Amino acid sequence: MRINITTSDKTLSNTLVFPILKDKKLKNTLSKIAATTGVSIDALVHDFEANNKEIHSFYGAKGENIFLLGLGENPDGNKVIQTCRSFIHHRKEKLAANLSLNLTLGKVAVLVENILTGFFLGTYNINLYQTGAKKAVPLDTKKAQLDVCVKKSDLKSVEKSADRAQKTADTLRKVFDLINQPANKKRPQDMAAYAVKAGKESGFSVRVMQKPEIEKEGLHGLLAVNRGSEDPAVFIVMEYKPKTKKNVKKIALVGKGVTFDTGGLSIKGSTNMHLMKSDMGGSGAVFGAIEMTAKLELPVHLIAVVGATDNSVDALSYKPSDVISSYAGKTIEVIDTDAEGRLTLADGLAYVNKNYKPDVMIDIATLTGSVIRALGYAAGGLFTKNDNLAKSLIDAGTQTGEKLWQLPMWDEYKPMIKSDVADVRNYSGKPIAGSITASKFLEHFVNEHPNWAHVDIAGTSVTANEFGSDRNATGFGVRLLLQFIENYVSK
Ligand code: BES
Ligand code: ZN
Ligand code: ZN
């Protein structure tokens, strides 16, 4: 959809959308709308309170099709995106190809980046494999145009925000597609191809290690999980450096890239197993974050790694009781083959730490059911011993609306994963504090890096929403990590 930013409210469009905050100026805002559209202010005040996701539509005196879109009180970034994308999504077949978005009233102009991100995401379609004729979506056609009406004083900042929104939405739509892709269409090689393509298009380098090289490097955690699979694992190393600026900070990201998690021999129940096609949500976040960093040409040296494999059942599968090695050289007793993500992450973390010596290291993963029991679907779990890093990540979460909540990493939890026969075991054997012991496990592999954090997004990576009744990709982590990176390098 083309976008045309204008300071005139005389647009070609006959469909006008007013996003409206619920604030002290609401009545003022509504009276301006009443005056320009020729409807009665009393009727508007009666019919519309600007609650989040509230929509009031009516025809103006000249026959314009008018939508008031409630944003609620002090909505966070995620809420604004959600509201706007659901508005578009529910009407995408009916809305005209030319819309006019009015941002001249009240304080909505500061929300423009998220409003537009929501608009651009609204036409996303999850029905990739439905064969019937698709209904036409005027907003997805070549002639589609969004006129964004702004005050003169907002013009410059809105232009910049619109560009960012376009980049964010393009990136997120691809990440959605990847996370929503079924397991038979998302093999480790497909993950590698995704990274290579994104790197070419957006300007970051991608090195894909195939199995022989993974063996040579000694990524034994990834190899153990991959043993029961038909498809060889890949280890993807992505790197972005600014073209001219030297002496920039070095940030490393590690994403869990389990393309399907059956649980392995410690097999999962069948009820929700199909959702385990999205057990690579962490790598989706990491792919999106490096793509955005490259597109925005941020002054940072960013390294992102993903070990991709499925976790399947086979005669060759790794077994509970197996003792395996790891990239860091530590031995691991496998108690439960369903605690596979931490084995792949342990190698990813040890690999970036040793080979890149980053200033800060963050891993992100759909790691535990336990974090869902603790926090539900409202926030990701944050684990770090570094209070400054915790604050930076929590702040980035507040700014973007991709919220994080910190859980403890105290050493009281350490004995729970002590092994009799190896350096550490991958599961405590008890159904308590599971997300904490998972992070205590990872801690063994970061070589006491002072600036490391682990983010568990098992509860936030997929959710039921307007795109589908079954849980599907949120892209959680892309905007969060990007915000963190931008804050970190501007300090
Ligand atoms: N991929 C799962 C975690 C998960 C659960 C993600 C639900 C999204 C939704 C992970 O590999 C897993 O199976 N974790 C187990 C670990 C346990 C066996 C130690 C869990 O949390 O139950
Ligand atoms: Zn698992
Ligand atoms: Zn898993």
Short mmCIF file of C-alpha atoms and ligand atoms in Angstrom, two decimals:
data_model
loop_
_atom_site.label_atom_id
_atom_site.label_comp_id
_atom_site.label_asym_id
_atom_site.label_seq_id
_atom_site.Cartn_x
_atom_site.Cartn_y
_atom_site.Cartn_z
CA MET A 1 0.00 0.00 0.00
CA ARG A 2 1.46 3.33 -1.09
CA ILE A 3 1.49 6.03 1.49
CA ASN A 4 1.05 9.72 0.89
CA ILE A 5 1.70 12.07 3.77
CA THR A 6 -0.13 15.36 3.44
CA THR A 7 -0.93 18.46 5.45
CA SER A 8 -4.20 18.95 3.61
CA ASP A 9 -7.37 17.18 4.68
CA LYS A 10 -8.70 17.30 1.15
CA THR A 11 -7.89 13.78 0.04
CA LEU A 12 -9.31 11.73 -2.77
CA SER A 13 -10.55 9.19 -0.33
CA ASN A 14 -14.15 8.86 0.66
CA THR A 15 -13.21 6.75 3.70
CA LEU A 16 -11.86 8.67 6.65
CA VAL A 17 -10.32 7.03 9.70
CA PHE A 18 -9.73 8.94 12.93
CA PRO A 19 -7.70 7.06 15.57
CA ILE A 20 -8.70 8.64 18.89
CA LEU A 21 -7.17 8.52 22.37
CA LYS A 22 -9.37 8.45 25.42
CA ASP A 23 -8.00 11.55 27.13
CA LYS A 24 -9.10 14.85 28.59
CA LYS A 25 -9.35 16.37 25.13
CA LEU A 26 -11.80 13.80 23.83
CA LYS A 27 -14.77 16.13 23.75
CA ASN A 28 -12.71 18.75 21.98
CA THR A 29 -11.58 16.19 19.40
CA LEU A 30 -15.13 14.99 18.83
CA SER A 31 -16.47 18.50 18.38
CA LYS A 32 -13.91 19.12 15.64
CA ILE A 33 -14.96 15.92 13.93
CA ALA A 34 -18.61 16.89 14.30
CA ALA A 35 -17.91 20.28 12.77
CA THR A 36 -16.01 18.95 9.74
CA THR A 37 -18.36 16.05 9.03
CA GLY A 38 -21.63 17.83 9.71
CA VAL A 39 -22.99 15.45 12.35
CA SER A 40 -24.22 16.44 15.77
CA ILE A 41 -21.68 16.62 18.58
CA ASP A 42 -24.21 15.27 21.08
CA ALA A 43 -24.69 12.16 19.03
CA LEU A 44 -20.93 11.61 18.78
CA VAL A 45 -20.34 12.11 22.49
CA HIS A 46 -23.19 9.73 23.22
CA ASP A 47 -22.04 7.04 20.79
CA PHE A 48 -18.27 7.03 21.21
CA GLU A 49 -16.03 6.89 24.30
CA ALA A 50 -12.72 6.07 22.58
CA ASN A 51 -12.28 2.86 24.57
CA ASN A 52 -9.64 0.52 23.25
CA LYS A 53 -10.87 -1.21 20.06
CA GLU A 54 -14.19 0.66 20.17
CA ILE A 55 -15.30 1.57 16.67
CA HIS A 56 -17.99 4.01 15.67
CA SER A 57 -18.83 4.39 12.01
CA PHE A 58 -21.22 6.80 10.35
CA TYR A 59 -21.74 8.73 7.14
CA GLY A 60 -20.80 12.40 6.99
CA ALA A 61 -22.91 15.13 5.40
CA LYS A 62 -21.12 14.65 2.08
CA GLY A 63 -21.56 10.91 2.18
CA GLU A 64 -18.06 10.22 3.50
CA ASN A 65 -17.61 6.90 5.22
CA ILE A 66 -16.22 7.80 8.63
CA PHE A 67 -14.64 5.55 11.24
CA LEU A 68 -13.72 6.62 14.74
CA LEU A 69 -11.20 4.15 16.08
CA GLY A 70 -10.84 4.10 19.87
CA LEU A 71 -7.29 3.64 21.15
CA GLY A 72 -8.16 3.71 24.86
CA GLU A 73 -6.31 5.47 27.66
CA ASN A 74 -2.49 5.56 27.50
CA PRO A 75 -2.23 2.50 25.26
CA ASP A 76 1.20 0.87 24.97
CA GLY A 77 2.76 0.31 21.55
CA ASN A 78 1.48 -3.21 21.23
CA LYS A 79 -2.09 -2.13 21.99
CA VAL A 80 -1.98 0.57 19.33
CA ILE A 81 -0.67 -1.90 16.75
CA GLN A 82 -3.26 -4.51 17.76
CA THR A 83 -6.14 -2.05 17.60
CA CYS A 84 -5.22 -0.75 14.18
CA ARG A 85 -4.42 -4.08 12.64
CA SER A 86 -7.62 -5.64 13.90
CA PHE A 87 -9.62 -2.67 12.55
CA ILE A 88 -8.17 -3.21 9.08
CA HIS A 89 -8.24 -6.98 9.26
CA HIS A 90 -11.93 -7.26 10.03
CA ARG A 91 -12.90 -4.99 7.11
CA LYS A 92 -10.16 -5.71 4.63
CA GLU A 93 -12.50 -6.95 1.93
CA LYS A 94 -14.89 -4.02 2.33
CA LEU A 95 -12.55 -1.08 2.80
CA ALA A 96 -11.80 0.96 -0.31
CA ALA A 97 -8.34 0.93 -1.88
CA ASN A 98 -7.92 4.56 -0.91
CA LEU A 99 -8.12 5.41 2.79
CA SER A 100 -7.53 8.66 4.53
CA LEU A 101 -6.00 8.47 7.99
CA ASN A 102 -6.45 11.65 9.98
CA LEU A 103 -3.78 12.33 12.61
CA THR A 104 -4.39 16.04 13.10
CA LEU A 105 -6.57 15.82 16.21
CA GLY A 106 -5.43 15.47 19.83
CA LYS A 107 -2.12 13.75 20.52
CA VAL A 108 -2.35 10.79 18.15
CA ALA A 109 0.48 11.96 15.88
CA VAL A 110 3.11 10.67 18.33
CA LEU A 111 1.63 7.18 17.91
CA VAL A 112 1.93 7.26 14.14
CA GLU A 113 4.63 4.61 13.87
CA ASN A 114 2.53 2.03 15.69
CA ILE A 115 -0.71 3.14 14.04
CA LEU A 116 0.82 2.64 10.61
CA THR A 117 2.53 -0.61 11.58
CA GLY A 118 -0.93 -1.84 12.59
CA PHE A 119 -2.47 -0.68 9.32
CA PHE A 120 0.24 -2.40 7.27
CA LEU A 121 -0.09 -5.63 9.27
CA GLY A 122 -3.88 -5.62 9.04
CA THR A 123 -4.05 -7.29 5.64
CA TYR A 124 -1.80 -10.17 6.76
CA ASN A 125 -3.33 -13.46 5.79
CA ILE A 126 -2.63 -16.73 7.56
CA ASN A 127 -4.48 -18.95 5.06
CA LEU A 128 -1.33 -19.81 3.12
CA TYR A 129 -2.49 -23.21 2.00
CA GLN A 130 -6.18 -22.78 1.34
CA THR A 131 -6.98 -23.65 -2.24
CA GLY A 132 -10.33 -21.90 -2.81
CA ALA A 133 -10.62 -18.54 -4.54
CA LYS A 134 -9.39 -15.73 -2.30
CA LYS A 135 -11.61 -12.70 -1.71
CA ALA A 136 -10.12 -9.55 -3.17
CA VAL A 137 -8.53 -7.14 -0.71
CA PRO A 138 -8.58 -3.64 -2.27
CA LEU A 139 -5.86 -2.45 0.12
CA ASP A 140 -3.51 -5.13 -1.22
CA THR A 141 -3.81 -3.99 -4.84
CA LYS A 142 -1.32 -1.81 -6.74
CA LYS A 143 -3.56 1.23 -6.68
CA ALA A 144 -4.01 1.09 -2.92
CA GLN A 145 -3.11 4.34 -1.23
CA LEU A 146 -3.18 5.56 2.32
CA ASP A 147 -3.36 9.34 2.69
CA VAL A 148 -1.99 10.33 6.08
CA CYS A 149 -3.20 13.78 7.06
CA VAL A 150 -0.97 15.52 9.60
CA LYS A 151 -0.32 18.96 11.04
CA LYS A 152 2.49 20.90 9.37
CA SER A 153 4.58 20.74 12.54
CA ASP A 154 4.38 16.91 12.54
CA LEU A 155 5.30 16.42 8.89
CA LYS A 156 9.02 15.61 9.28
CA SER A 157 8.61 13.23 12.20
CA VAL A 158 5.67 11.47 10.57
CA GLU A 159 7.67 10.88 7.39
CA LYS A 160 10.39 9.21 9.43
CA SER A 161 7.90 7.16 11.44
CA ALA A 162 6.09 6.04 8.30
CA ASP A 163 9.32 4.70 6.86
CA ARG A 164 10.06 2.80 10.05
CA ALA A 165 6.51 1.44 10.17
CA GLN A 166 6.82 0.15 6.62
CA LYS A 167 10.11 -1.58 7.43
CA THR A 168 8.76 -3.03 10.67
CA ALA A 169 5.60 -4.35 9.05
CA ASP A 170 7.47 -5.88 6.08
CA THR A 171 9.84 -7.60 8.48
CA LEU A 172 7.10 -8.80 10.82
CA ARG A 173 4.97 -10.21 8.00
CA LYS A 174 7.87 -12.40 6.91
CA VAL A 175 8.56 -13.45 10.50
CA PHE A 176 4.85 -14.31 10.94
CA ASP A 177 4.96 -16.46 7.82
CA LEU A 178 8.05 -18.29 9.05
CA ILE A 179 6.70 -18.94 12.54
CA ASN A 180 3.29 -20.02 11.18
CA GLN A 181 4.80 -22.31 8.57
CA PRO A 182 3.97 -26.00 9.22
CA ALA A 183 6.75 -28.36 10.18
CA ASN A 184 6.84 -30.14 6.79
CA LYS A 185 7.54 -26.82 5.07
CA LYS A 186 9.99 -25.56 7.66
CA ARG A 187 13.02 -27.80 7.68
CA PRO A 188 16.38 -26.56 9.01
CA GLN A 189 17.44 -25.85 5.40
CA ASP A 190 14.38 -23.61 4.98
CA MET A 191 15.45 -21.65 8.06
CA ALA A 192 18.90 -21.23 6.51
CA ALA A 193 17.39 -20.13 3.19
CA TYR A 194 15.24 -17.59 5.02
CA ALA A 195 18.30 -16.08 6.71
CA VAL A 196 20.35 -16.02 3.50
CA LYS A 197 17.56 -14.26 1.61
CA ALA A 198 16.93 -11.73 4.37
CA GLY A 199 20.65 -11.03 4.59
CA LYS A 200 20.90 -10.39 0.85
CA GLU A 201 17.84 -8.14 0.83
CA SER A 202 18.59 -6.13 3.94
CA GLY A 203 22.37 -6.05 4.10
CA PHE A 204 23.83 -8.48 6.63
CA SER A 205 26.15 -11.44 6.09
CA VAL A 206 25.01 -15.00 6.66
CA ARG A 207 27.16 -18.08 7.08
CA VAL A 208 25.38 -21.43 7.17
CA MET A 209 27.26 -24.32 8.75
CA GLN A 210 26.11 -27.70 7.49
CA LYS A 211 26.33 -30.87 9.57
CA PRO A 212 29.96 -31.83 8.79
CA GLU A 213 31.10 -28.39 9.89
CA ILE A 214 28.84 -28.49 12.96
CA GLU A 215 30.53 -31.78 13.87
CA LYS A 216 33.96 -30.32 13.29
CA GLU A 217 33.14 -27.29 15.46
CA GLY A 218 31.84 -29.60 18.18
CA LEU A 219 28.33 -28.23 18.64
CA HIS A 220 27.37 -31.41 20.48
CA GLY A 221 24.20 -30.06 22.11
CA LEU A 222 22.67 -29.22 18.74
CA LEU A 223 23.87 -32.55 17.32
CA ALA A 224 22.31 -34.54 20.19
CA VAL A 225 18.88 -33.01 19.57
CA ASN A 226 19.31 -33.59 15.84
CA ARG A 227 20.11 -37.30 16.19
CA GLY A 228 16.51 -38.46 15.78
CA SER A 229 15.84 -36.27 12.79
CA GLU A 230 15.55 -37.03 9.10
CA ASP A 231 16.98 -33.57 8.36
CA PRO A 232 20.51 -32.55 9.25
CA ALA A 233 20.82 -29.56 11.57
CA VAL A 234 22.16 -26.22 10.39
CA PHE A 235 23.96 -23.58 12.42
CA ILE A 236 23.31 -20.09 11.08
CA VAL A 237 25.69 -17.24 11.90
CA MET A 238 24.49 -13.77 10.88
CA GLU A 239 26.51 -10.61 11.22
CA TYR A 240 25.76 -6.96 10.64
CA LYS A 241 28.34 -4.17 10.80
CA PRO A 242 27.78 -0.51 9.97
CA LYS A 243 29.44 0.54 6.71
CA THR A 244 31.58 3.37 7.99
CA LYS A 245 31.31 3.77 11.75
CA LYS A 246 34.08 1.98 13.69
CA ASN A 247 34.42 1.18 17.40
CA VAL A 248 30.79 0.34 17.88
CA LYS A 249 29.34 -1.89 20.61
CA LYS A 250 29.06 -5.60 19.91
CA ILE A 251 25.75 -7.28 20.69
CA ALA A 252 25.12 -11.00 20.25
CA LEU A 253 21.69 -12.59 19.93
CA VAL A 254 20.95 -16.31 20.12
CA GLY A 255 17.55 -17.64 19.06
CA LYS A 256 16.02 -21.06 19.69
CA GLY A 257 15.40 -22.62 16.30
CA VAL A 258 13.63 -25.91 17.00
CA THR A 259 11.55 -26.36 13.86
CA PHE A 260 9.30 -28.94 15.50
CA ASP A 261 9.42 -30.24 19.07
CA THR A 262 7.83 -33.67 19.50
CA GLY A 263 9.61 -33.91 22.86
CA GLY A 264 11.79 -36.68 21.43
CA LEU A 265 11.62 -39.99 23.32
CA SER A 266 10.22 -38.07 26.31
CA ILE A 267 7.38 -37.52 23.89
CA LYS A 268 4.77 -34.82 24.37
CA GLY A 269 1.03 -35.46 24.60
CA SER A 270 -0.81 -35.00 21.33
CA THR A 271 -3.27 -32.30 22.44
CA ASN A 272 -1.22 -29.28 21.54
CA MET A 273 1.72 -30.87 19.83
CA HIS A 274 0.89 -29.20 16.52
CA LEU A 275 1.77 -25.85 18.10
CA MET A 276 5.34 -27.04 18.41
CA LYS A 277 5.84 -26.01 14.79
CA SER A 278 6.41 -22.60 16.37
CA ASP A 279 9.19 -23.73 18.68
CA MET A 280 11.49 -21.56 16.59
CA GLY A 281 9.81 -18.31 17.72
CA GLY A 282 13.06 -17.16 19.34
CA SER A 283 14.90 -17.48 16.06
CA GLY A 284 12.05 -15.58 14.35
CA ALA A 285 12.66 -12.73 16.82
CA VAL A 286 16.39 -12.83 16.14
CA PHE A 287 15.94 -12.92 12.33
CA GLY A 288 13.59 -9.94 12.55
CA ALA A 289 15.84 -7.97 14.90
CA ILE A 290 18.93 -8.27 12.71
CA GLU A 291 16.90 -7.49 9.59
CA MET A 292 15.55 -4.29 11.18
CA THR A 293 19.00 -3.33 12.50
CA ALA A 294 20.42 -3.65 8.97
CA LYS A 295 17.51 -1.83 7.34
CA LEU A 296 17.88 1.07 9.78
CA GLU A 297 21.69 0.93 9.45
CA LEU A 298 22.12 1.22 13.20
CA PRO A 299 25.60 1.97 14.60
CA VAL A 300 26.16 -1.44 16.18
CA HIS A 301 28.00 -4.66 15.45
CA LEU A 302 25.29 -7.28 15.73
CA ILE A 303 25.87 -11.02 15.67
CA ALA A 304 22.90 -13.38 15.62
CA VAL A 305 23.09 -17.16 15.72
CA VAL A 306 20.49 -19.88 15.35
CA GLY A 307 20.97 -23.63 15.62
CA ALA A 308 18.09 -25.16 13.67
CA THR A 309 16.83 -28.71 14.03
CA ASP A 310 13.65 -30.55 14.83
CA ASN A 311 13.37 -32.77 17.91
CA SER A 312 12.05 -36.08 16.66
CA VAL A 313 11.62 -39.72 17.58
CA ASP A 314 13.73 -42.39 15.93
CA ALA A 315 15.92 -45.36 16.78
CA LEU A 316 18.82 -42.94 16.64
CA SER A 317 17.21 -40.37 18.95
CA TYR A 318 19.17 -39.28 22.00
CA LYS A 319 17.85 -40.89 25.15
CA PRO A 320 17.16 -39.94 28.73
CA SER A 321 20.32 -40.91 30.67
CA ASP A 322 22.61 -40.12 27.72
CA VAL A 323 25.64 -38.08 28.64
CA ILE A 324 26.57 -35.70 25.88
CA SER A 325 29.28 -33.12 25.40
CA SER A 326 28.80 -29.49 24.38
CA TYR A 327 30.56 -26.71 22.49
CA ALA A 328 31.78 -25.33 25.82
CA GLY A 329 33.27 -28.73 26.66
CA LYS A 330 31.01 -29.32 29.65
CA THR A 331 29.23 -32.67 29.90
CA ILE A 332 25.45 -32.84 30.16
CA GLU A 333 23.28 -35.64 31.52
CA VAL A 334 20.06 -35.76 29.53
CA ILE A 335 17.19 -36.41 31.94
CA ASP A 336 14.42 -35.38 29.58
CA THR A 337 14.74 -35.14 25.79
CA ASP A 338 11.93 -32.56 25.80
CA ALA A 339 14.31 -30.10 27.46
CA GLU A 340 16.04 -29.81 24.09
CA GLY A 341 16.00 -26.06 23.48
CA ARG A 342 18.50 -25.41 26.25
CA LEU A 343 20.96 -27.85 24.65
CA THR A 344 20.90 -25.96 21.36
CA LEU A 345 21.05 -22.58 23.14
CA ALA A 346 23.96 -23.67 25.32
CA ASP A 347 26.00 -24.25 22.16
CA GLY A 348 24.84 -21.02 20.53
CA LEU A 349 25.72 -18.95 23.60
CA ALA A 350 29.11 -20.62 24.08
CA TYR A 351 29.84 -20.19 20.37
CA VAL A 352 29.17 -16.45 20.14
CA ASN A 353 30.84 -15.80 23.45
CA LYS A 354 34.06 -17.56 22.46
CA ASN A 355 34.26 -16.40 18.85
CA TYR A 356 32.96 -12.82 19.08
CA LYS A 357 33.47 -11.73 22.71
CA PRO A 358 30.34 -9.56 22.63
CA ASP A 359 29.72 -6.67 25.05
CA VAL A 360 26.25 -8.02 25.67
CA MET A 361 24.64 -11.37 24.93
CA ILE A 362 20.91 -12.11 24.83
CA ASP A 363 19.21 -15.38 24.06
CA ILE A 364 15.50 -15.62 23.31
CA ALA A 365 13.52 -18.83 23.20
CA THR A 366 10.18 -20.59 23.53
CA LEU A 367 11.92 -22.48 26.29
CA THR A 368 9.50 -23.66 28.97
CA GLY A 369 5.85 -24.40 29.67
CA SER A 370 6.79 -23.30 33.17
CA VAL A 371 7.09 -19.63 32.18
CA ILE A 372 3.50 -19.81 30.94
CA ARG A 373 2.39 -21.17 34.30
CA ALA A 374 4.20 -18.27 36.00
CA LEU A 375 3.30 -15.32 33.74
CA GLY A 376 0.58 -16.51 31.39
CA TYR A 377 0.47 -14.88 27.99
CA ALA A 378 0.97 -11.28 29.08
CA ALA A 379 4.75 -11.04 29.40
CA GLY A 380 7.96 -12.82 28.55
CA GLY A 381 10.17 -14.11 31.38
CA LEU A 382 13.47 -12.31 31.91
CA PHE A 383 16.47 -13.91 33.56
CA THR A 384 19.75 -12.17 34.30
CA LYS A 385 22.00 -11.40 37.25
CA ASN A 386 22.85 -8.01 35.76
CA ASP A 387 20.49 -5.36 37.15
CA ASN A 388 21.39 -2.74 34.55
CA LEU A 389 20.77 -5.12 31.70
CA ALA A 390 17.49 -6.20 33.32
CA LYS A 391 16.38 -2.60 33.53
CA SER A 392 17.32 -1.88 29.92
CA LEU A 393 15.37 -4.88 28.67
CA ILE A 394 12.35 -4.18 30.89
CA ASP A 395 12.36 -0.56 29.68
CA ALA A 396 12.50 -1.68 26.05
CA GLY A 397 9.52 -3.91 26.87
CA THR A 398 7.56 -1.04 28.34
CA GLN A 399 8.38 1.18 25.37
CA THR A 400 7.24 -1.39 22.82
CA GLY A 401 4.48 -3.07 24.79
CA GLU A 402 6.33 -6.38 24.46
CA LYS A 403 6.53 -6.68 28.20
CA LEU A 404 9.09 -8.59 30.24
CA TRP A 405 8.90 -9.67 33.86
CA GLN A 406 12.02 -10.63 35.75
CA LEU A 407 12.26 -13.93 37.61
CA PRO A 408 15.11 -14.78 39.98
CA MET A 409 18.38 -16.45 39.06
CA TRP A 410 19.53 -17.04 42.63
CA ASP A 411 22.06 -19.78 43.27
CA GLU A 412 19.58 -21.49 45.58
CA TYR A 413 18.24 -23.07 42.38
CA LYS A 414 21.60 -24.32 41.19
CA PRO A 415 21.67 -27.68 43.06
CA MET A 416 18.41 -28.68 41.35
CA ILE A 417 20.26 -29.39 38.10
CA LYS A 418 23.37 -30.96 39.63
CA SER A 419 24.16 -34.30 38.02
CA ASP A 420 25.74 -37.34 39.71
CA VAL A 421 27.57 -38.37 36.57
CA ALA A 422 28.09 -35.25 34.43
CA ASP A 423 28.82 -31.55 34.92
CA VAL A 424 25.14 -30.64 34.79
CA ARG A 425 21.78 -32.22 33.94
CA ASN A 426 19.19 -30.75 31.61
CA TYR A 427 16.17 -31.10 33.90
CA SER A 428 15.67 -31.13 37.66
CA GLY A 429 13.15 -33.95 37.48
CA LYS A 430 10.67 -31.87 39.49
CA PRO A 431 7.74 -29.88 38.10
CA ILE A 432 8.72 -26.72 39.96
CA ALA A 433 10.61 -23.53 39.03
CA GLY A 434 11.11 -24.95 35.53
CA SER A 435 11.83 -21.67 33.75
CA ILE A 436 14.33 -20.68 36.45
CA THR A 437 16.22 -23.98 36.39
CA ALA A 438 16.32 -23.74 32.59
CA SER A 439 18.09 -20.39 32.89
CA LYS A 440 20.39 -21.80 35.57
CA PHE A 441 21.28 -24.51 33.07
CA LEU A 442 22.14 -21.92 30.40
CA GLU A 443 24.26 -20.04 32.93
CA HIS A 444 26.72 -22.95 32.87
CA PHE A 445 27.52 -22.13 29.24
CA VAL A 446 28.06 -18.36 29.24
CA ASN A 447 31.45 -18.52 30.96
CA GLU A 448 30.37 -15.94 33.55
CA HIS A 449 29.73 -13.30 30.91
CA PRO A 450 28.78 -10.23 32.97
CA ASN A 451 26.20 -8.96 30.47
CA TRP A 452 24.03 -11.92 29.59
CA ALA A 453 20.23 -12.19 29.69
CA HIS A 454 17.83 -14.97 28.78
CA VAL A 455 14.29 -14.23 27.58
CA ASP A 456 11.65 -16.98 27.68
CA ILE A 457 8.86 -16.28 25.19
CA ALA A 458 6.97 -19.60 25.36
CA GLY A 459 3.84 -17.70 26.44
CA THR A 460 4.08 -14.72 24.12
CA SER A 461 5.43 -16.00 20.81
CA VAL A 462 2.08 -17.27 19.58
CA THR A 463 -1.46 -16.27 20.49
CA ALA A 464 -5.00 -16.64 19.18
CA ASN A 465 -6.01 -13.37 17.53
CA GLU A 466 -7.90 -11.87 14.59
CA PHE A 467 -5.65 -13.72 12.14
CA GLY A 468 -6.66 -17.14 13.44
CA SER A 469 -8.49 -19.01 16.17
CA ASP A 470 -5.50 -21.26 16.73
CA ARG A 471 -2.40 -19.73 18.28
CA ASN A 472 -0.28 -18.03 15.62
CA ALA A 473 2.77 -15.81 15.44
CA THR A 474 2.97 -12.49 17.30
CA GLY A 475 6.52 -11.69 16.26
CA PHE A 476 7.19 -11.03 19.98
CA GLY A 477 10.81 -10.04 20.43
CA VAL A 478 11.44 -8.31 17.11
CA ARG A 479 10.40 -4.84 18.25
CA LEU A 480 11.63 -5.49 21.79
CA LEU A 481 15.15 -6.44 20.71
CA LEU A 482 15.29 -3.61 18.19
CA GLN A 483 14.28 -1.10 20.86
CA PHE A 484 16.85 -2.54 23.25
CA ILE A 485 19.58 -2.25 20.60
CA GLU A 486 18.62 1.32 19.70
CA ASN A 487 18.62 2.36 23.37
CA TYR A 488 21.89 0.56 24.04
CA VAL A 489 23.81 2.19 21.21
CA SER A 490 22.44 5.68 21.88
CA LYS A 491 23.62 5.66 25.49
N1 BES B 1 9.23 -26.09 23.48
C1 BES B 1 8.97 -26.45 24.81
C2 BES B 1 8.43 -25.31 25.67
C3 BES B 1 7.07 -24.77 25.29
C4 BES B 1 5.93 -25.22 25.91
C5 BES B 1 6.95 -23.77 24.34
C6 BES B 1 4.69 -24.70 25.57
C7 BES B 1 5.71 -23.24 23.99
C8 BES B 1 4.58 -23.71 24.62
C9 BES B 1 10.22 -26.95 25.49
O1 BES B 1 11.17 -27.56 24.68
C10 BES B 1 9.78 -27.99 26.48
O2 BES B 1 9.26 -28.97 26.07
N2 BES B 1 9.99 -27.71 27.76
C11 BES B 1 9.61 -28.60 28.80
C12 BES B 1 10.84 -28.82 29.63
C13 BES B 1 10.72 -29.89 30.66
C14 BES B 1 10.62 -31.24 30.03
C15 BES B 1 11.95 -29.83 31.50
C16 BES B 1 8.51 -27.93 29.60
O3 BES B 1 8.60 -26.72 29.84
O4 BES B 1 7.56 -28.60 29.94
ZN ZN B 2 10.82 -29.62 24.37
ZN ZN B 3 11.11 -26.94 22.65
#
